[in-house]
Short mmCIF file of C-alpha atoms in Angstrom, two decimals:
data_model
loop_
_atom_site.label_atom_id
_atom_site.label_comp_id
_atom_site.label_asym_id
_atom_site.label_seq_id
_atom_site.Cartn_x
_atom_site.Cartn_y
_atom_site.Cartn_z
CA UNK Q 925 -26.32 11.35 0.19
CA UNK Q 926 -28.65 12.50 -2.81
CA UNK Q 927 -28.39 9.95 -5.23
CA UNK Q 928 -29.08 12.85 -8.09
CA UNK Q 929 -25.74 13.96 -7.31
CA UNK Q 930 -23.41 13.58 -10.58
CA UNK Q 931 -19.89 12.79 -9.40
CA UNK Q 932 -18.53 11.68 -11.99
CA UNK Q 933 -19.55 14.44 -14.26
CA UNK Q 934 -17.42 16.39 -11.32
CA UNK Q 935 -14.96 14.18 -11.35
CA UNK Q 936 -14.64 14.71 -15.38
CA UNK Q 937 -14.84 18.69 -14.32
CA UNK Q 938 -12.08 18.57 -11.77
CA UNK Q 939 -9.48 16.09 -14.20
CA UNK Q 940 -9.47 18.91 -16.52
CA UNK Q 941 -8.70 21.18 -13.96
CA UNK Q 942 -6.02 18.68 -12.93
CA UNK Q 943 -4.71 18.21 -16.76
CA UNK Q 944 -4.22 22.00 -17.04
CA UNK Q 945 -1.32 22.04 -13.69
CA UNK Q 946 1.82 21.02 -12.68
CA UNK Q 947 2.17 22.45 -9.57
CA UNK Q 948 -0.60 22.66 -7.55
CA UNK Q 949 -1.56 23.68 -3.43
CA UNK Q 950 -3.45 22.27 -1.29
CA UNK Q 951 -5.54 23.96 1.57
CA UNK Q 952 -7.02 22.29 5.01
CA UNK Q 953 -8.82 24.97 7.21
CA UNK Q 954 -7.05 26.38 10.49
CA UNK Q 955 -6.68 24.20 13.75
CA UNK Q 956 -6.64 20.47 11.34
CA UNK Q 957 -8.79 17.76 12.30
CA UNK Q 958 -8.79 14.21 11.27
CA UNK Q 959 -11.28 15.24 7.93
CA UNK Q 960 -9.09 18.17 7.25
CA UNK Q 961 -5.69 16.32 7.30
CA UNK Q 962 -7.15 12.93 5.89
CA UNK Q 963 -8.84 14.86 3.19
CA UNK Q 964 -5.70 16.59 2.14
CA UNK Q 965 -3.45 13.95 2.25
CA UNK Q 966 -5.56 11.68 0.25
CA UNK Q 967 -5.79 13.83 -2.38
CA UNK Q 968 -2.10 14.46 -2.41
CA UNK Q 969 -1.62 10.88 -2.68
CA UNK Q 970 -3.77 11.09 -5.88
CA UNK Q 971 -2.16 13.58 -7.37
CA UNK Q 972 1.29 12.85 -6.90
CA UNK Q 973 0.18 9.29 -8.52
CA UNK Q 974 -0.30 11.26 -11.72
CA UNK Q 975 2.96 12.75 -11.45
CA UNK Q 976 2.11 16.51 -10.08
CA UNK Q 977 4.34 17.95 -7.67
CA UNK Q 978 1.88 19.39 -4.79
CA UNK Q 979 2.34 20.91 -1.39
CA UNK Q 980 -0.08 20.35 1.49
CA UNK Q 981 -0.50 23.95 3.86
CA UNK Q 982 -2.43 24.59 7.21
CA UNK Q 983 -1.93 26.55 10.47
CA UNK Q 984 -2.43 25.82 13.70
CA UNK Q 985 -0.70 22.71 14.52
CA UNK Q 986 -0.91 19.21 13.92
CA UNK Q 987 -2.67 17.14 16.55
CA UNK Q 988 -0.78 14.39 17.84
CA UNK Q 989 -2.72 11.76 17.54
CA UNK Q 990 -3.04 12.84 14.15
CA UNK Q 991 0.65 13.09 13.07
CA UNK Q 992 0.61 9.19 12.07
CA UNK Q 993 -1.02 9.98 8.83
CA UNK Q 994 1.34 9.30 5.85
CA UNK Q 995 2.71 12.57 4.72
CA UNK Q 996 1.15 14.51 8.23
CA UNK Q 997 4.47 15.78 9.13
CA UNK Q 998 5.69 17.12 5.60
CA UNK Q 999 2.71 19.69 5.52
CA UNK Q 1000 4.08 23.45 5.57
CA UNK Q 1001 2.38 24.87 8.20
CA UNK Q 1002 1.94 28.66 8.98
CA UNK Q 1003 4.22 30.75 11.34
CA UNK Q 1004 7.21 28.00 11.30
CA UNK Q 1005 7.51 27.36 7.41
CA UNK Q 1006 6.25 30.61 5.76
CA UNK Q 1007 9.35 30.68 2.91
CA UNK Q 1008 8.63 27.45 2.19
CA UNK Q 1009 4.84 28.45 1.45
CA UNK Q 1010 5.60 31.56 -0.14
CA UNK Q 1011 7.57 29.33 -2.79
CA UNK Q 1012 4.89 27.26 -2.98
CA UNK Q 1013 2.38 29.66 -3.92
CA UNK Q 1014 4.46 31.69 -6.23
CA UNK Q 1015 4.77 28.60 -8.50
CA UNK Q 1016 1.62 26.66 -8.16
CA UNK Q 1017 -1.15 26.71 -11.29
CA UNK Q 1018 -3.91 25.06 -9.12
CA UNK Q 1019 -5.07 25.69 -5.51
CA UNK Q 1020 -7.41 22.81 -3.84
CA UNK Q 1021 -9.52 23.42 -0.65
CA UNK Q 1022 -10.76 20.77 1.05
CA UNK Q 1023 -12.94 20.60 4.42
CA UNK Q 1024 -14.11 24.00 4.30
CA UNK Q 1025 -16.00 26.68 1.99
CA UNK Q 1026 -14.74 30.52 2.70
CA UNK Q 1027 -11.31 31.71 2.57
CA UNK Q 1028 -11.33 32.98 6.16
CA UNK Q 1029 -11.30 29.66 7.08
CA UNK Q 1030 -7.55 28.95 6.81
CA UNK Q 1031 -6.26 31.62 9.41
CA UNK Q 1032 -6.16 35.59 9.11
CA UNK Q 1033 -2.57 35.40 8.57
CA UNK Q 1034 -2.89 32.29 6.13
CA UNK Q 1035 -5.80 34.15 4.20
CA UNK Q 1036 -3.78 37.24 3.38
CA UNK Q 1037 -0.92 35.13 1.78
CA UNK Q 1038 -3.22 33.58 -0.42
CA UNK Q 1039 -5.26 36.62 -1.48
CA UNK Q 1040 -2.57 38.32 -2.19
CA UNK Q 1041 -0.85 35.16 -4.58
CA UNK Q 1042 -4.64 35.16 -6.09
CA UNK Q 1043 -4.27 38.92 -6.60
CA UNK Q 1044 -0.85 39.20 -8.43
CA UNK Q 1045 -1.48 35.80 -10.74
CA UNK Q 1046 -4.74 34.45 -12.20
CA UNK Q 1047 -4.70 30.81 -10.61
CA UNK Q 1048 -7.50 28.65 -10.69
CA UNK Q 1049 -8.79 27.83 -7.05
CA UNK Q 1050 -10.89 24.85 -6.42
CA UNK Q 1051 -13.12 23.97 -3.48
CA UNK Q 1052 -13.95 20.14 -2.32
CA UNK Q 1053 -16.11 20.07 0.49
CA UNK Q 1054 -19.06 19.45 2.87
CA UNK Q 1055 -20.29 22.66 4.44
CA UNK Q 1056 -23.47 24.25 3.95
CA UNK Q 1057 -23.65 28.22 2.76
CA UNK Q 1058 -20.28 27.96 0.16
CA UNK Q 1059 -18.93 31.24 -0.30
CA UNK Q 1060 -18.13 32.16 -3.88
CA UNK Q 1061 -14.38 32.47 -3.64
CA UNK Q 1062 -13.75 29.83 -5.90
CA UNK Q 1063 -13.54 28.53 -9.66
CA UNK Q 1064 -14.93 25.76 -9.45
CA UNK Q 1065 -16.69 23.96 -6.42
CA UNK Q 1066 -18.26 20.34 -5.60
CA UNK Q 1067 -19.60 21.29 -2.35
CA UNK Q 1068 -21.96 18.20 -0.77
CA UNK Q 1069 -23.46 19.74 2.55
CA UNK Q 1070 -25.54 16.19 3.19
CA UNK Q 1071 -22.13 14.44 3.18
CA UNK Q 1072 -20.66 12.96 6.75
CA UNK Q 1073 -16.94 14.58 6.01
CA UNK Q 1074 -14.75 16.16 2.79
CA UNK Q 1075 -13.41 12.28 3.16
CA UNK Q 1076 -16.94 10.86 1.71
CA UNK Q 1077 -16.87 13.36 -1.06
CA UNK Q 1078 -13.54 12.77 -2.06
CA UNK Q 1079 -14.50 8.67 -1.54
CA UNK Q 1080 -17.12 9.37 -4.21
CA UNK Q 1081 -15.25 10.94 -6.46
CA UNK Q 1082 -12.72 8.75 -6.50
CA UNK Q 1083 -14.84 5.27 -6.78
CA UNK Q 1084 -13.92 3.04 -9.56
CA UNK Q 1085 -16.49 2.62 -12.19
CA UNK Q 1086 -17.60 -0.57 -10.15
CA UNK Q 1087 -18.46 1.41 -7.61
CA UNK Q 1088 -15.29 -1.56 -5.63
CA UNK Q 1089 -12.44 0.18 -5.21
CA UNK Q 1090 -10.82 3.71 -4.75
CA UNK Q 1091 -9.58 4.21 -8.20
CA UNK Q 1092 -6.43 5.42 -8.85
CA UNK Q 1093 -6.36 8.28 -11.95
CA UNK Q 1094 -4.49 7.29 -14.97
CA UNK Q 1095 -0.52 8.49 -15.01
CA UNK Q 1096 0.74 9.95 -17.98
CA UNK Q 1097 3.27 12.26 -16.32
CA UNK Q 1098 4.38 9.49 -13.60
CA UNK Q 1099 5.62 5.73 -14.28
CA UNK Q 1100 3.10 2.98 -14.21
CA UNK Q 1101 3.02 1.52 -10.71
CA UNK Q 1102 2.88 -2.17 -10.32
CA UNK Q 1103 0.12 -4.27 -8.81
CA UNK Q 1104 1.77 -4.42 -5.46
CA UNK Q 1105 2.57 -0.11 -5.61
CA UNK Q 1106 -1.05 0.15 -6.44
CA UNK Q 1107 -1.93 -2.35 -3.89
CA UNK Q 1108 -0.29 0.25 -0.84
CA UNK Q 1109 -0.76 3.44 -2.40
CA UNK Q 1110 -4.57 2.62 -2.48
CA UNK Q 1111 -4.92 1.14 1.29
CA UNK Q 1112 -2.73 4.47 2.10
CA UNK Q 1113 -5.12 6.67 0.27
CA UNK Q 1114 -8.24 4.50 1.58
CA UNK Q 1115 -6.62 4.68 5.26
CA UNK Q 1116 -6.91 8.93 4.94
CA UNK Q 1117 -10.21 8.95 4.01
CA UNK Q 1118 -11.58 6.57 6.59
CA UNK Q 1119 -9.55 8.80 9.61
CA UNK Q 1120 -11.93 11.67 8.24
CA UNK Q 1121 -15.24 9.96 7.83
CA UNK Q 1122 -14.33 8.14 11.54
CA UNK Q 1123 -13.63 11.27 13.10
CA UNK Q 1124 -15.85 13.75 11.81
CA UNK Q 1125 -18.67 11.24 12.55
CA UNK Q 1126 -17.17 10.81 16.28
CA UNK Q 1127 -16.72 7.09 15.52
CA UNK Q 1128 -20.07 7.16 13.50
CA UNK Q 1129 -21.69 8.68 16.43
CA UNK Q 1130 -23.35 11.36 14.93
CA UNK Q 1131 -24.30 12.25 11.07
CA UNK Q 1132 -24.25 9.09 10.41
CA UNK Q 1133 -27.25 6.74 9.90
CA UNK Q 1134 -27.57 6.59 5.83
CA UNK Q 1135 -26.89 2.78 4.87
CA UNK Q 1136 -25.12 4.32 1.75
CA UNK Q 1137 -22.48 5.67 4.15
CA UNK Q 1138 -21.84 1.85 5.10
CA UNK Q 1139 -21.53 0.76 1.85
CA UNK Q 1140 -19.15 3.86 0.69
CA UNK Q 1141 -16.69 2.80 4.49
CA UNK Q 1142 -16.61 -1.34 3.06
CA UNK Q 1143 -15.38 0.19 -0.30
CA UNK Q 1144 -12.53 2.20 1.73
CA UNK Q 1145 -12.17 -1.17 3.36
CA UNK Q 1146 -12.47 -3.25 0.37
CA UNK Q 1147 -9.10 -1.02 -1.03
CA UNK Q 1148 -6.99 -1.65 1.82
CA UNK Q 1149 -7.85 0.99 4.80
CA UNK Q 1150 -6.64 -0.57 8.48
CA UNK Q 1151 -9.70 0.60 11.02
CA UNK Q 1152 -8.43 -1.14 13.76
CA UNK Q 1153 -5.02 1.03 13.42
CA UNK Q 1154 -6.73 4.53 12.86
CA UNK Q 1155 -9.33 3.82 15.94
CA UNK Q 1156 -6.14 2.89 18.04
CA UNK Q 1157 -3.69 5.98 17.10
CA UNK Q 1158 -7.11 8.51 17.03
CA UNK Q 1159 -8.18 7.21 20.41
CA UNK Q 1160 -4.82 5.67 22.18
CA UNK Q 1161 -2.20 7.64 21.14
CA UNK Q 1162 -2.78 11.35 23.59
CA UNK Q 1163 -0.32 12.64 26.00
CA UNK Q 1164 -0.52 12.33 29.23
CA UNK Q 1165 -1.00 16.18 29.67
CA UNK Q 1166 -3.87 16.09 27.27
CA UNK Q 1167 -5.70 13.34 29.92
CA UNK Q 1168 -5.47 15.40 32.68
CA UNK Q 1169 -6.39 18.91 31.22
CA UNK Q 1170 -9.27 16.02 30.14
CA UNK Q 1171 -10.24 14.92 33.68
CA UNK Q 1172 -9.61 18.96 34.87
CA UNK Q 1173 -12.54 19.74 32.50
CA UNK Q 1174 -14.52 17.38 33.60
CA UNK Q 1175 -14.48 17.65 37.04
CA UNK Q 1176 -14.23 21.25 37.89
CA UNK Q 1177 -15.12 23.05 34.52
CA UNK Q 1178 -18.36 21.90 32.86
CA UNK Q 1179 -21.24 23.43 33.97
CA UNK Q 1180 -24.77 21.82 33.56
CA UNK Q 1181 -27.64 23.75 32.79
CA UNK Q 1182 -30.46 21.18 32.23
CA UNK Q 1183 -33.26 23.67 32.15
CA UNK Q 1184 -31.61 24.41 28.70
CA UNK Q 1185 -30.62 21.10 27.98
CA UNK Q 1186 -27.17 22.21 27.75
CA UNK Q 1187 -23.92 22.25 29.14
CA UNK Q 1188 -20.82 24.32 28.75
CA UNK Q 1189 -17.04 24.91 29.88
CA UNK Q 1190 -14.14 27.33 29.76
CA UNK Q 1191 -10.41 27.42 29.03
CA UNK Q 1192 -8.01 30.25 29.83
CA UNK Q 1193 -4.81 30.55 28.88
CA UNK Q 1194 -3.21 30.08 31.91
CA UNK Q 1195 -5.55 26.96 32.46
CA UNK Q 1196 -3.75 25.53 28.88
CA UNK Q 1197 -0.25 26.55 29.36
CA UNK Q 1198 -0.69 25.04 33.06
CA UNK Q 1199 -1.57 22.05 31.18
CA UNK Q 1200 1.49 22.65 29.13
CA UNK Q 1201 -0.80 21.90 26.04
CA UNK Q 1202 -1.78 23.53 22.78
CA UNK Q 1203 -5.14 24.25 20.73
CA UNK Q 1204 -4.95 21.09 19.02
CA UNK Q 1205 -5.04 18.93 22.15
CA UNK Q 1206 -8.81 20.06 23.14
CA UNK Q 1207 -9.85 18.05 20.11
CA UNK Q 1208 -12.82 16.41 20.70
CA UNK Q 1209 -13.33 17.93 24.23
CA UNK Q 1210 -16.70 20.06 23.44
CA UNK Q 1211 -18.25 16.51 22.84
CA UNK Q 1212 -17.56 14.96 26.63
CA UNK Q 1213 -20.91 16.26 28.10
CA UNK Q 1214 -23.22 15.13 25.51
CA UNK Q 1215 -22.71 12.11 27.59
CA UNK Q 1216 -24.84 13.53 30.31
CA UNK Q 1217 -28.40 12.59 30.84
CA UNK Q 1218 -30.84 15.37 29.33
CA UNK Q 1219 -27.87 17.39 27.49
CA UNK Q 1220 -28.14 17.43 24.18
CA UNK Q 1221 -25.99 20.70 23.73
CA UNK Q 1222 -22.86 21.56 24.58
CA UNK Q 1223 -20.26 24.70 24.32
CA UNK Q 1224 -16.69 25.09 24.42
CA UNK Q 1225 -15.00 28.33 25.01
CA UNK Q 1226 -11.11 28.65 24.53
CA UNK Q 1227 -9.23 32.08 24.83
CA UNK Q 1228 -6.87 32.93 22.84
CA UNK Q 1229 -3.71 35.42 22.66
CA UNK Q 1230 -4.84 37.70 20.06
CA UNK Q 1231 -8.06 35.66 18.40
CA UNK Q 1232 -10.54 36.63 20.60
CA UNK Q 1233 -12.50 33.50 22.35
CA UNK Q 1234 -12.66 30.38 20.07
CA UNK Q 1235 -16.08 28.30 20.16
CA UNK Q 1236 -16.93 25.41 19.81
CA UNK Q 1237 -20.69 23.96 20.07
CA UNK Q 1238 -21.99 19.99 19.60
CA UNK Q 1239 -25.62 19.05 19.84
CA UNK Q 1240 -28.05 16.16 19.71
CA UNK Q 1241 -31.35 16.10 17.41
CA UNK Q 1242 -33.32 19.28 16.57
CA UNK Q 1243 -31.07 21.72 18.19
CA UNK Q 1244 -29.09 24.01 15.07
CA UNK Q 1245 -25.99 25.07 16.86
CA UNK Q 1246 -24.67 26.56 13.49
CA UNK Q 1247 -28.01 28.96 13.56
CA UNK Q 1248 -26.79 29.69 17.00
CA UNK Q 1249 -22.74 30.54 15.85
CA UNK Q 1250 -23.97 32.34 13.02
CA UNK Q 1251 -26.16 34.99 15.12
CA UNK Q 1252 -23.40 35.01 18.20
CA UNK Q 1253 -20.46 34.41 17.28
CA UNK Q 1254 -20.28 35.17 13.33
CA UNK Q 1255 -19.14 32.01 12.63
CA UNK Q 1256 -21.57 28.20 10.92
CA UNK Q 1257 -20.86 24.69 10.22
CA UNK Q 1258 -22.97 22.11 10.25
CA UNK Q 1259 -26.82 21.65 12.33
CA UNK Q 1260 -25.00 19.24 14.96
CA UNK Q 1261 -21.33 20.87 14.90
CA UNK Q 1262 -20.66 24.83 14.43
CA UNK Q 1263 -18.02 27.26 15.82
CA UNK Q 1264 -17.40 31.38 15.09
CA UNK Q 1265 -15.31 33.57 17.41
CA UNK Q 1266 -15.97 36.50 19.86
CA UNK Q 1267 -13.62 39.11 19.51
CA UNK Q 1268 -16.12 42.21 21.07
CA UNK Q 1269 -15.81 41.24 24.57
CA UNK Q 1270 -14.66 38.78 27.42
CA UNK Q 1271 -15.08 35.17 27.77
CA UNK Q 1272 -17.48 35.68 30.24
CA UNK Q 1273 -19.88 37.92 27.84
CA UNK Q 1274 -19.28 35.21 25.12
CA UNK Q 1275 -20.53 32.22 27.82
CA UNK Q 1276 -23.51 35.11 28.32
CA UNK Q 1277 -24.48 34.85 24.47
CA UNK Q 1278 -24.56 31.25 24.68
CA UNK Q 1279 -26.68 30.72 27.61
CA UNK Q 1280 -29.27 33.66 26.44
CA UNK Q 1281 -29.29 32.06 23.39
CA UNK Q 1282 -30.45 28.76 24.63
CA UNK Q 1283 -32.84 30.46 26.99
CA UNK Q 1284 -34.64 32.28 24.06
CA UNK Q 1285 -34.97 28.97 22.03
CA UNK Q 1286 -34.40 26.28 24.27
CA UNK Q 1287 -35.36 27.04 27.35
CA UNK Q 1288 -38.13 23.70 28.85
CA UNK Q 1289 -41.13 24.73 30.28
CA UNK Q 1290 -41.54 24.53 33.89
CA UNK Q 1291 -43.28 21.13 35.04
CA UNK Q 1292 -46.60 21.78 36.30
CA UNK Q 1293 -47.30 21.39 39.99
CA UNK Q 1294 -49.74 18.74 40.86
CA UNK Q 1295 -50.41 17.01 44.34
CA UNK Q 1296 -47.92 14.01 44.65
CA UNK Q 1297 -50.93 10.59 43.80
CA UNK Q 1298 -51.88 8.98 46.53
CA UNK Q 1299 -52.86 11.86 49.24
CA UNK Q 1300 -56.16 12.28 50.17
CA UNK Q 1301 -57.29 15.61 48.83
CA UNK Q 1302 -59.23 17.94 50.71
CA UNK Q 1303 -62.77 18.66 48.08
CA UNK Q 1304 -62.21 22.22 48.87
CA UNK Q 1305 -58.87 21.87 47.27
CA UNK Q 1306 -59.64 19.27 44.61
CA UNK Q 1307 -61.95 22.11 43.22
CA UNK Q 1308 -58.36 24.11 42.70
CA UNK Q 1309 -56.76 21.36 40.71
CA UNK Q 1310 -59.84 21.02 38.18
#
């Protein structure tokens, strides 16, 4: 991360935000994923430390192996708790984003509830986040695009002046907690963050080789976070249905194209409900054949009852899938990780944009033929090869 970066000056900048409010909302994008929920919940941790009364909203469903999280299951999610979030928002004096940088990004349905709150009272709405290209929706933003996850930028605004410890704000609406309530609201808070840095880095996989990262995961260790228990519940805790819709992909769906280093598979909606599972069990799918020899991009197409085709696209080194959402399928994200949506056309034409795509800027160059060493070569013929 770029040391120039002042976060405590945005720290200062966001506690006056946070002295201002009472009641404040927070926002994780549509379909949650372990940065979006850890993210959120962390911060609602911190705030409810200083005695603010804050709700937590999404849509799209809680992953399973994500529901673990402290406070997971009490966030009001869209389509099954919408009085509940229309309360929320007709009270709250501070909205939060975190994990993403445009609006849109919470859901169609999601994004019209909060425009409209936004429209009829003058809140304040903050954004915390990692994503390049912010848009400028917001008050106030501390966006940190060279950042692994949300989860490191809320880690480093949050550090103790020691640069040891996650530091807990100073209360002066809430009681005074006690060493040992410290103690296990700090290695809950520290446990939150670490699910998002772990999972948005796929188990430090990818976007993830600055030594300063290191340091910033032993201070989330240092303050109490258990990595043995979020590798075991983010990796060991899926349902069986999830495992085979897993081993269905793998075996019958993914197609290899190495001539564009690149692989990619579809899901149907009869293919999911066969599979009697939901959008939030493909989690992590899109990244399976990276694992192939001589792939180093690949593309996951979902369809969806009246979205359009969701995509998905992972890639290794040089190749910018978020150029390639942005021009296909409207949509960014990061160089390694990107998705967008196709809503002009079938699945089929969306796997077409892909592929073309890749063809136009990917596409190797055909080996050249040369006489297999060790033949005797005709001079007549040598003449041909020189």
């Amino acid at each position: 991360m770029e040391q120039c970066r002042d976060h405590r000056k945005a720290y200062d900048e966001l506690s006056e935000f946070l002295a201002k409010s009472h009641h404040i909302v927070l926002f994780g994008h549509k379909g949650p994923d372990g940065d979006s929920v850890g993210s959120t919940l962390a911060m609602r941790m911190l705030l409810e430390s200083l005695g603010k009364s804050v709700q937590v909203i999404m849509a799209g469903g809680m992953p399973l192996n994500l529901r673990w999280l402290p406070g997971a299951t009490e966030i009001l999610q869209q389509g099954r708790q919408d009085e509940e979030i229309d309360k929320a928002l007709s009270i709250c004096d501070l909205i939060i984003c975190l994990d993403f940088n445009a609006l849109y990004r919470v859901g169609p349905l999601l994004e019209e509830r909060l425009r409209a709150s936004l429209a009829q009272r003058n809140t304040p709405i903050l954004m915390i986040d990692h994503h390049p290209f912010p848009s400028d929706d917001f008050s106030w933003q501390w966006s940190c695009p060279e950042a692994a996850a949300t989860c490191e930028v809320l880690t480093r605004l949050f550090l103790s002046p020691d640069e040891r410890w996650i530091r807990l704000p100073e209360a002066t609406d809430a009681p005074t907690l006690d060493p040992a309530q410290a103690e296990a609201l700090r290695a809950k808070i520290a446990t939150s963050l670490l699910t998002g840095i772990i999972t948005d880095t796929g188990l430090f996989n990818h976007n993830s080789s600055r030594p300063d990262l290191y340091e910033l995961v032993a201070v989330l260790l240092r303050s109490g976070a258990d990595k043995d228990l979020i590798v075991d519940k983010i990796n060991h805790n899926h349902p069986e249905s999830r495992q085979r819709l897993e081993g269905y992909i793998l075996y019958e769906k993914v197609v290899v194209m190495p001539e564009i280093q690149s692989a990619y598979f579809v899901l149907t909606r009869e293919e999911m409900e066969r599979f009697e599972t939901g959008a939030a069990d493909t989690d992590g799918f899109v990244n399976k054949p990276l694992d192939i020899k001589g792939i180093n991009c690949s593309a996951f197409f979902r369809e969806t009852l009246d979205e359009g085709v969701k995509v998905s696209v992972r890639s290794i080194g040089d190749i910018a899938v978020n150029e390639l959402c942005s021009e296909c399928f409207g949509g960014g994200g990061h160089k390694n990780a990107a998705g967008g949506e196709f809503t002009q056309g079938s699945i089929s034409e969306a796997v077409d944009r892909f592929v073309d795509y890749m063809r136009r800027h990917y596409l190797k160059p055909s080996k050249e033929r040369k006489p297999a060493a060790g033949i005797p070569i005709p001079k007549e013929l040598q003449d041909m090869f020189n």
